Amino acid sequence: MSKQLIVVESPTKVRTIKKYLGRKFDVAATVGHIKDLPQKELGINIEDGFQPVYKTIKGKEKVIRNLKKAAQSVDTIYLAPDPDREGEAIAWHTAEVLKKKGRTFHRVLFHELTETAIKTAMSAPEPLNRERFESQQARRILDRLVGYQISPILWRKIKRGLSAGRVQSVAVRIVCEREREIEQFVSEEYWSITAGLEGENPPPFTARLIKEDGKKIITPADRKAGEKITIPDEATAGKIVKALQGADFRVTAVVKKRRKRYPYPPFTTSKLQQDAINRLRFSAKKTMTLAQQLYEGVDQGPGEPVGLITYMRTDSTRVAPEAVEEARDLINKEYGNPYLPKKPVFYQNKKKVQDAHEAIRPTSVFNTPEKVASFLSEGQLALYRLIWQRFVASQMNPALIDQTSVTVAADSHEFLATGSVIGFDGFMALYTVAAENNNNKNGKKGTVLPQLHKGMVLKCLELIPKQHFTQPPPRFSEASLVKELEENGIGRPSTYAAILSTIQAKGYTSLEKRYFRPTELGFIVTDFLVENFPDILNVSFTAHMEENLDEIAEGKKGWVEALAEFYGPFEKVLKRVDAGIAKENNKGVATDIPCPKCGEQLKIKVGKNGPFLACPAYPQCTFTSNFTRGEKGEIRIVESPKEEATNEICEKCGKPMVRKEGRYGPFLACSGYPDCKNTRSLTGENNAPPHSTGVQCPEDGCDGELVTRRSRQGKIFYGCSRYPECSFAIWNKPVPEKCPECGAPYLVEKSTKKKGEFLACMNKKCKYEK
């Protein structure tokens, strides 16, 4: 009997599957997608019902030859790419490549790479899922229609090489709008008053002023429209403090409540990314890379690969009943009956959640972090411990928090003191306390209150007026941006990490001190797209398109119908914008700043050194200038410093050199410019801030990122952000895109006269290019 063939997506799964299924099966890998839309053309027959024209991805010819060779004498093929829409597309394209008379194909979904799960999936294969494939195809076509038809407009209007994306551009808009909120924010002063008090028993405690003459003290946090802050300045605070001098402070109420704090559900993709970013300081991309490794299998001895977690791209909190029972068994043994709920805990999914996969959980809770620690890298172990703790804690009893509120009266003023004590730690014994480095080891939180009772007279030790200022909304971190995207229905679990990497790699945002800031280019592109393509950049419109794609996957909507609904209005806008640019025949985004030389309205243009202001009347008027933005985002012309004559002579042409100021400090330039373009730095170094590339440093054990740097000679290179601790550096610009051929973590930009600009694998032994 001939062997049967299983085709998976990732080569790292091959050994794990072979181990459990034995010699009856051959296992081959597609190494990601094998077909896609062509790179240098639209690849969609719009008039023919949006039919895509798929091409073999460059470099995948060898993979396809190997697949055909493996399938040569096989009549039954099991297609087992990842259990999601991308995996479904890979399965369909693989079936097309290996199609043969009499050959049958089955789809198997490995939600976890354990012996039981693999054998169960193989015993109950499914047909290929057309709806899931068509949903992925519709997304790919939709993204291509937007990207390939808006990007050339950006080239003509702003700068060649720019790109727009259906989802990425909305993410950049969110970052830009938050930055403008910050710029327009007007800080407001307010004051608080706290009393230091002492009762009959220690310790002393503090209480804050909450009422005056029976009226609530209004702060910016709780005021309604039209209300004024109660204590707006120091003078008002001083009057209240003076009025309280010598007043009797007496306890008027002591209220004790016990409340339950319930455990969190097991991780979804977005919640895992948020927690890993906040607690472990991992990027979203690093989190997903490590999670993929834990899912695909980790060696626990020679030839003993074991998948440690379930599939890591999911928005469901559903958990298999047998996994719940296993967790309950462990809780009972390790923590005892008080921590074990009487009944298993099951979590309700939110509306519109795709429930194809379970939540992210350990494949076995008995693979404790301590048990597998010696087989995992530091990063793998940290992430696995987080997943393991969250899942086990989700099946534990709630924590019980004893809260005490004490009201204190002083003449016509009322103060409030609150404190809480953990009466029973419940799930917090494992998850919250452990994950937060045991910050609450003493079990107390907030103010520590002494024994107090109604009517007790208190001694006022001090009255503390304190000045505050309202704060602007915070910039987005990776965690909060993922949360914002998820809450607004932008993207899906499989796309969050890619979105965050793309908006940095394209130069539209930068990650500074863990927070996103839009670049000037990000502002320029976003403003242009919002003005001309308001629907494409609309958050609710993008969310609606995601819902349409979900309905296609559920068989509720046809993919051609969904694309037609989108493309009709989109095409009209495209033609209008395109005609307007052709009529204008001038690059650049308009401003309201008059040219100092001729009075024309200046435009923002983007050159090789970045954005600058230029007069649209060129060549009649040649005015150009760098610009900055003020605190409120307004554009300001940067006055060009005057050239200073020097005694230096140009070594290339013999003319005098002049001293100038550039973006990287002072330098000498030949006075014979533009005939002679010789320059020489006067600083010997560059103080330009490094720009993140979104690529993780490939050095083992390093958690830095590759950032732009400039050599002493002024040449740009890319080095680790943890320099001098890590000295890794390369000349070619890295791009956060995994090599589909060999799995290398990133590609690099290259350029030759023959090929032009292209991407190549960072692994010199790999020949992949695109």
Short mmCIF file of N, CA and C in Angstrom, two decimals, residues 111-112 114 117 266-268 272 294-295 307-312 314 318-324 326-327 358-365 384 387-388 390-392 394:
data_model
loop_
_atom_site.label_atom_id
_atom_site.label_comp_id
_atom_site.label_asym_id
_atom_site.label_seq_id
_atom_site.Cartn_x
_atom_site.Cartn_y
_atom_site.Cartn_z
N HIS A 111 -5.72 22.14 15.29
CA HIS A 111 -5.85 23.27 16.21
C HIS A 111 -4.77 23.25 17.29
N GLU A 112 -4.18 22.08 17.48
CA GLU A 112 -3.01 21.96 18.36
C GLU A 112 -2.19 20.78 17.86
N THR A 114 -0.64 18.08 19.07
CA THR A 114 -0.45 17.00 20.03
C THR A 114 -0.91 15.70 19.37
N ALA A 117 -4.80 15.43 19.20
CA ALA A 117 -5.42 16.37 18.26
C ALA A 117 -5.12 16.01 16.82
N PRO A 266 -9.55 33.11 29.12
CA PRO A 266 -8.28 32.77 28.46
C PRO A 266 -8.00 33.75 27.32
N PHE A 267 -6.77 33.74 26.85
CA PHE A 267 -6.34 34.73 25.86
C PHE A 267 -6.99 34.55 24.49
N THR A 268 -7.37 35.68 23.88
CA THR A 268 -7.55 35.77 22.44
C THR A 268 -6.25 36.36 21.89
N LEU A 272 -3.62 38.59 24.12
CA LEU A 272 -2.27 38.05 24.33
C LEU A 272 -1.24 39.09 23.94
N LEU A 294 5.70 28.06 19.80
CA LEU A 294 5.09 27.23 20.84
C LEU A 294 3.99 26.35 20.26
N TYR A 295 3.27 26.86 19.27
CA TYR A 295 2.20 26.09 18.62
C TYR A 295 2.76 24.97 17.75
N GLY A 307 3.86 20.26 20.54
CA GLY A 307 3.14 21.54 20.46
C GLY A 307 2.63 21.92 21.84
N LEU A 308 3.01 23.08 22.33
CA LEU A 308 2.69 23.44 23.72
C LEU A 308 1.42 24.27 23.87
N ILE A 309 0.99 24.97 22.80
CA ILE A 309 -0.23 25.77 22.90
C ILE A 309 -1.13 25.51 21.71
N THR A 310 -2.40 25.87 21.85
CA THR A 310 -3.35 25.77 20.74
C THR A 310 -3.08 26.89 19.74
N TYR A 311 -3.81 26.85 18.61
CA TYR A 311 -3.59 27.82 17.54
C TYR A 311 -3.71 29.25 18.06
N MET A 312 -2.77 30.10 17.64
CA MET A 312 -2.61 31.40 18.29
C MET A 312 -3.30 32.56 17.56
N THR A 314 -6.89 33.76 17.02
CA THR A 314 -8.28 33.50 17.38
C THR A 314 -8.87 34.70 18.10
N ARG A 318 -13.74 30.45 23.71
CA ARG A 318 -14.24 29.09 23.91
C ARG A 318 -13.09 28.15 24.25
N VAL A 319 -13.36 27.18 25.14
CA VAL A 319 -12.36 26.19 25.53
C VAL A 319 -13.02 24.81 25.52
N ALA A 320 -12.29 23.80 25.06
CA ALA A 320 -12.81 22.44 25.02
C ALA A 320 -13.09 21.95 26.44
N PRO A 321 -14.22 21.27 26.65
CA PRO A 321 -14.57 20.79 28.00
C PRO A 321 -13.49 19.92 28.63
N GLU A 322 -12.80 19.08 27.83
CA GLU A 322 -11.76 18.22 28.40
C GLU A 322 -10.57 19.04 28.92
N ALA A 323 -10.28 20.18 28.26
CA ALA A 323 -9.20 21.06 28.74
C ALA A 323 -9.60 21.72 30.05
N VAL A 324 -10.88 22.09 30.17
CA VAL A 324 -11.39 22.68 31.41
C VAL A 324 -11.26 21.68 32.56
N GLU A 326 -9.22 19.22 32.82
CA GLU A 326 -7.80 19.03 33.14
C GLU A 326 -7.30 20.16 34.04
N ALA A 327 -7.72 21.40 33.72
CA ALA A 327 -7.33 22.55 34.54
C ALA A 327 -7.90 22.43 35.95
N GLU A 358 -10.46 27.51 19.41
CA GLU A 358 -10.54 27.77 20.84
C GLU A 358 -9.74 29.03 21.18
N ALA A 359 -9.87 29.42 22.44
CA ALA A 359 -8.97 30.44 22.97
C ALA A 359 -7.54 29.89 22.99
N ILE A 360 -6.57 30.76 23.20
CA ILE A 360 -5.17 30.31 23.28
C ILE A 360 -4.95 29.72 24.67
N ARG A 361 -4.56 28.46 24.70
CA ARG A 361 -4.36 27.77 25.99
C ARG A 361 -3.24 26.75 25.85
N PRO A 362 -2.71 26.24 26.97
CA PRO A 362 -1.73 25.15 26.88
C PRO A 362 -2.41 23.89 26.33
N THR A 363 -1.69 23.11 25.55
CA THR A 363 -2.25 21.84 25.08
C THR A 363 -2.45 20.87 26.25
N SER A 364 -1.64 21.04 27.30
CA SER A 364 -1.84 20.28 28.55
C SER A 364 -1.38 21.13 29.71
N VAL A 365 -2.25 21.35 30.69
CA VAL A 365 -1.85 22.18 31.84
C VAL A 365 -0.80 21.48 32.67
N TYR A 384 5.01 31.50 27.35
CA TYR A 384 4.27 30.29 27.72
C TYR A 384 3.74 30.40 29.15
N ILE A 387 0.63 32.52 29.13
CA ILE A 387 -0.53 31.79 28.59
C ILE A 387 -1.03 30.74 29.58
N TRP A 388 -0.09 30.01 30.17
CA TRP A 388 -0.43 28.94 31.12
C TRP A 388 -1.14 29.52 32.35
N ARG A 390 -2.69 32.42 32.71
CA ARG A 390 -3.99 33.03 32.37
C ARG A 390 -5.06 31.96 32.22
N PHE A 391 -4.72 30.84 31.54
CA PHE A 391 -5.71 29.80 31.33
C PHE A 391 -6.10 29.11 32.65
N VAL A 392 -5.13 28.69 33.42
CA VAL A 392 -5.44 27.99 34.68
C VAL A 392 -6.21 28.92 35.62
N SER A 394 -8.17 31.23 34.83
CA SER A 394 -9.54 31.45 34.33
C SER A 394 -10.52 30.42 34.88
#
